[in-house]
Amino acid sequence: MNLIVAVDRNWAIGKDNKLLVSIPDDMKFFRETTSGKVVVMGRKTLESFPNGKPLKNRVNIVLTRDNNYQVKDAIVVHSKEELNAELTKYNNDDIFIIGGESIYRMMLDECDRAFVTYVDYAYDADTYFPNLDDNSKWKLAEESEEQTYYDIEFYFRTYTQAR
Ligand SMILES: NC(=O)c1ccc[n+]([C@@H]2O[C@H](COP(=O)([O-])OP(=O)(O)OC[C@H]3O[C@@H](n4cnc5c(N)ncnc54)[C@H](OP(=O)(O)O)[C@@H]3O)[C@@H](O)[C@H]2O)c1
């Protein structure tokens, strides 16, 4: 199982149910990496998308504890157990955890690979991803050259977890 996330220098990921920054090349990387795959998200992350709609060309799985919650073109599950039962239907390498904080924390230990866009700036934030550089189970496997978008510097990193 994979996860994909954009973090800042403090491993912050969001503020007021929005992303901290929108970088076109990172959006492109996200789209290309997850297209045709299975994306798993919390209800708040789904609602942060344009018009609160699921992502096109992907199987969307949304977690909520609300039994009446329904979304067109998405599979809704209500617990980690229900999620794991649903995920048995797919190839493990095709599954991407896409946030937010609560879902990343819940699924981190089950993931083998993390695609982390590391943005070298400290934003004002209210949601965070666990710092993988401080986690002995995770190793930085690959890092791109420095990328830039106007004055923003960022890197595409891949971390792996030995399990
Ligand atoms: N930088 C990035 O790459 C990135 C990626 C994704 C999201 N984000 C940001 O992350 C922030 C949102 O994160 P968040 O932690 O507040 O929200 P979230 O994880 O997207 O969604 C939280 C919701 O998921 C449901 N949920 C969580 N655990 C569950 C469980 N075990 N069983 C059933 N349902 C469960 C609950 O929905 P109900 O309340 O409906 O029960 C909960 O309120 C936003 O700012 C967003 O922009 C950043």
Short mmCIF file of C-alpha atoms and ligand atoms in Angstrom, two decimals:
data_model
loop_
_atom_site.label_atom_id
_atom_site.label_comp_id
_atom_site.label_asym_id
_atom_site.label_seq_id
_atom_site.Cartn_x
_atom_site.Cartn_y
_atom_site.Cartn_z
CA MET A 1 0.00 0.00 0.00
CA ASN A 2 1.17 3.55 -0.80
CA LEU A 3 0.54 6.99 0.55
CA ILE A 4 0.99 10.31 -1.16
CA VAL A 5 1.27 13.65 0.63
CA ALA A 6 2.66 17.17 0.29
CA VAL A 7 4.31 18.44 3.49
CA ASP A 8 6.06 21.63 4.47
CA ARG A 9 9.28 22.03 6.48
CA ASN A 10 7.33 21.15 9.68
CA TRP A 11 5.46 18.26 8.04
CA ALA A 12 2.32 20.41 8.03
CA ILE A 13 -0.29 19.46 5.42
CA GLY A 14 -3.29 21.76 5.73
CA LYS A 15 -5.08 24.73 7.20
CA ASP A 16 -8.85 25.39 7.44
CA ASN A 17 -9.54 22.20 5.43
CA LYS A 18 -7.41 23.45 2.53
CA LEU A 19 -3.98 22.60 1.20
CA LEU A 20 -1.15 24.90 2.30
CA VAL A 21 0.03 25.59 -1.23
CA SER A 22 -0.88 24.54 -4.73
CA ILE A 23 2.07 23.75 -7.00
CA PRO A 24 1.12 22.79 -10.58
CA ASP A 25 3.95 20.23 -11.01
CA ASP A 26 2.98 18.59 -7.72
CA MET A 27 -0.68 18.43 -8.76
CA LYS A 28 0.47 16.85 -12.03
CA PHE A 29 2.61 14.32 -10.14
CA PHE A 30 -0.36 13.46 -7.89
CA ARG A 31 -2.68 13.06 -10.88
CA GLU A 32 -0.23 10.91 -12.85
CA THR A 33 0.70 8.73 -9.86
CA THR A 34 -2.88 8.02 -8.77
CA SER A 35 -4.72 7.88 -12.13
CA GLY A 36 -6.31 4.49 -12.71
CA LYS A 37 -5.65 3.53 -9.08
CA VAL A 38 -7.57 3.38 -5.81
CA VAL A 39 -7.54 6.49 -3.59
CA VAL A 40 -8.53 6.39 0.09
CA MET A 41 -9.52 9.58 1.90
CA GLY A 42 -11.34 11.01 4.90
CA ARG A 43 -14.66 12.78 4.51
CA LYS A 44 -13.07 16.20 5.14
CA THR A 45 -10.50 15.72 2.38
CA LEU A 46 -13.24 14.74 -0.08
CA GLU A 47 -15.14 17.90 0.87
CA SER A 48 -12.00 19.99 0.26
CA PHE A 49 -12.02 19.03 -3.44
CA PRO A 50 -13.66 21.29 -6.05
CA ASN A 51 -17.43 20.98 -5.51
CA GLY A 52 -16.72 18.19 -2.97
CA LYS A 53 -16.61 15.68 -5.83
CA PRO A 54 -14.54 12.45 -6.05
CA LEU A 55 -11.45 12.40 -8.29
CA LYS A 56 -11.95 11.34 -11.89
CA ASN A 57 -10.42 8.15 -13.35
CA ARG A 58 -9.83 6.62 -9.92
CA VAL A 59 -11.71 4.35 -7.54
CA ASN A 60 -12.54 6.72 -4.66
CA ILE A 61 -13.02 5.28 -1.15
CA VAL A 62 -14.23 7.72 1.52
CA LEU A 63 -14.22 7.18 5.29
CA THR A 64 -16.96 8.63 7.49
CA ARG A 65 -18.67 7.50 10.71
CA ASP A 66 -21.99 8.83 9.35
CA ASN A 67 -24.08 5.86 8.20
CA ASN A 68 -26.32 8.11 6.10
CA TYR A 69 -23.47 9.74 4.15
CA GLN A 70 -23.63 9.05 0.41
CA VAL A 71 -21.47 10.31 -2.43
CA LYS A 72 -22.03 9.76 -6.12
CA ASP A 73 -19.12 7.88 -7.74
CA ALA A 74 -17.44 6.95 -4.44
CA ILE A 75 -17.43 3.94 -2.14
CA VAL A 76 -18.24 4.96 1.45
CA VAL A 77 -16.87 2.95 4.40
CA HIS A 78 -17.45 3.54 8.11
CA SER A 79 -14.47 2.06 9.97
CA LYS A 80 -10.92 0.83 9.49
CA GLU A 81 -12.26 -2.74 9.50
CA GLU A 82 -14.75 -1.97 6.74
CA LEU A 83 -11.99 -0.19 4.80
CA ASN A 84 -9.61 -3.13 5.07
CA ALA A 85 -12.36 -5.51 3.91
CA GLU A 86 -12.98 -3.28 0.86
CA LEU A 87 -9.23 -3.02 0.11
CA THR A 88 -8.88 -6.81 -0.21
CA LYS A 89 -10.59 -6.40 -3.62
CA TYR A 90 -7.62 -4.49 -5.08
CA ASN A 91 -3.95 -5.03 -5.76
CA ASN A 92 -2.03 -3.66 -2.77
CA ASP A 93 0.37 -1.70 -5.02
CA ASP A 94 -2.59 0.10 -6.61
CA ILE A 95 -3.87 1.57 -3.31
CA PHE A 96 -2.97 5.16 -2.37
CA ILE A 97 -3.85 6.75 0.97
CA ILE A 98 -4.40 10.44 0.09
CA GLY A 99 -5.26 11.98 3.49
CA GLY A 100 -6.03 13.90 5.51
CA GLU A 101 -4.21 13.79 8.81
CA SER A 102 -6.55 11.32 10.53
CA ILE A 103 -6.43 8.83 7.66
CA TYR A 104 -2.65 9.10 7.19
CA ARG A 105 -2.14 8.41 10.92
CA MET A 106 -4.57 5.50 10.86
CA MET A 107 -2.97 3.83 7.83
CA LEU A 108 0.73 4.77 8.10
CA ASP A 109 1.86 1.43 9.54
CA GLU A 110 0.14 -0.50 6.72
CA CYS A 111 1.97 1.42 3.98
CA ASP A 112 5.18 0.28 2.29
CA ARG A 113 5.89 3.40 0.29
CA ALA A 114 5.32 7.11 0.82
CA PHE A 115 5.46 9.67 -1.99
CA VAL A 116 6.27 12.89 -0.16
CA THR A 117 6.46 16.27 -1.84
CA TYR A 118 8.63 18.22 0.58
CA VAL A 119 8.10 21.98 0.32
CA ASP A 120 10.94 23.88 1.95
CA TYR A 121 8.87 26.57 3.67
CA ALA A 122 7.04 26.87 7.01
CA TYR A 123 3.35 27.68 6.52
CA ASP A 124 0.71 28.53 9.11
CA ALA A 125 -1.10 25.20 9.54
CA ASP A 126 -3.52 23.14 11.64
CA THR A 127 -2.99 19.60 10.29
CA TYR A 128 0.21 17.55 10.19
CA PHE A 129 1.72 14.35 8.86
CA PRO A 130 4.03 12.29 11.12
CA ASN A 131 7.68 13.29 10.50
CA LEU A 132 9.17 10.32 8.64
CA ASP A 133 12.73 11.61 9.13
CA ASP A 134 12.23 11.02 12.89
CA ASN A 135 10.68 7.58 12.39
CA SER A 136 13.27 4.78 12.42
CA LYS A 137 10.92 2.43 10.51
CA TRP A 138 10.96 4.70 7.44
CA LYS A 139 13.96 5.40 5.17
CA LEU A 140 14.41 8.07 2.53
CA ALA A 141 14.91 5.96 -0.62
CA GLU A 142 14.97 8.65 -3.32
CA GLU A 143 14.98 12.40 -3.62
CA SER A 144 14.66 14.53 -6.76
CA GLU A 145 16.79 17.51 -7.64
CA GLU A 146 15.52 20.76 -6.20
CA GLN A 147 12.36 21.90 -8.01
CA THR A 148 11.13 25.48 -8.10
CA TYR A 149 7.83 27.23 -8.63
CA TYR A 150 8.33 31.01 -8.44
CA ASP A 151 10.18 31.41 -5.12
CA ILE A 152 9.03 28.04 -3.69
CA GLU A 153 11.65 25.29 -3.46
CA PHE A 154 10.44 21.70 -3.23
CA TYR A 155 11.58 18.09 -3.67
CA PHE A 156 9.88 14.84 -4.68
CA ARG A 157 10.88 12.23 -2.13
CA THR A 158 10.13 8.53 -1.82
CA TYR A 159 10.30 6.91 1.60
CA THR A 160 10.01 3.18 2.18
CA GLN A 161 9.09 1.22 5.26
CA ALA A 162 10.77 -2.12 5.89
CA ARG A 163 8.18 -4.46 7.40
N1 LIG B 1 -0.94 18.11 1.92
C1 LIG B 1 -1.57 17.04 1.51
O1 LIG B 1 -1.03 16.22 0.75
C2 LIG B 1 -2.97 16.78 1.98
C3 LIG B 1 -3.69 15.66 1.53
C4 LIG B 1 -4.98 15.45 2.00
C5 LIG B 1 -5.55 16.35 2.90
N2 LIG B 1 -4.82 17.41 3.32
C6 LIG B 1 -5.39 18.36 4.27
O2 LIG B 1 -5.71 17.67 5.48
C7 LIG B 1 -6.76 18.37 6.13
C8 LIG B 1 -7.87 17.39 6.48
O3 LIG B 1 -7.39 16.41 7.41
P1 LIG B 1 -8.29 15.92 8.64
O4 LIG B 1 -7.50 14.95 9.47
O5 LIG B 1 -8.85 17.14 9.29
O6 LIG B 1 -9.54 15.24 7.89
P2 LIG B 1 -9.68 13.88 7.01
O7 LIG B 1 -8.71 12.86 7.53
O8 LIG B 1 -9.65 14.22 5.57
O9 LIG B 1 -11.18 13.47 7.34
C9 LIG B 1 -11.56 13.24 8.68
C10 LIG B 1 -12.88 12.50 8.68
O10 LIG B 1 -12.72 11.17 8.20
C11 LIG B 1 -13.62 10.32 8.87
N3 LIG B 1 -12.86 9.29 9.59
C12 LIG B 1 -11.62 9.39 10.15
N4 LIG B 1 -11.27 8.23 10.74
C13 LIG B 1 -12.30 7.38 10.55
C14 LIG B 1 -12.54 6.03 10.93
N5 LIG B 1 -11.63 5.31 11.62
N6 LIG B 1 -13.71 5.47 10.58
C15 LIG B 1 -14.65 6.17 9.88
N7 LIG B 1 -14.48 7.45 9.49
C16 LIG B 1 -13.33 8.04 9.82
C17 LIG B 1 -14.44 11.19 9.82
O11 LIG B 1 -15.56 11.65 9.06
P3 LIG B 1 -16.98 12.06 9.71
O12 LIG B 1 -16.72 13.30 10.52
O13 LIG B 1 -17.88 12.28 8.53
O14 LIG B 1 -17.41 10.89 10.57
C18 LIG B 1 -13.48 12.34 10.07
O15 LIG B 1 -14.13 13.53 10.52
C19 LIG B 1 -7.22 19.46 5.16
O16 LIG B 1 -6.60 20.70 5.48
C20 LIG B 1 -6.70 18.97 3.82
O17 LIG B 1 -6.50 20.01 2.88
C21 LIG B 1 -3.56 17.66 2.87
#
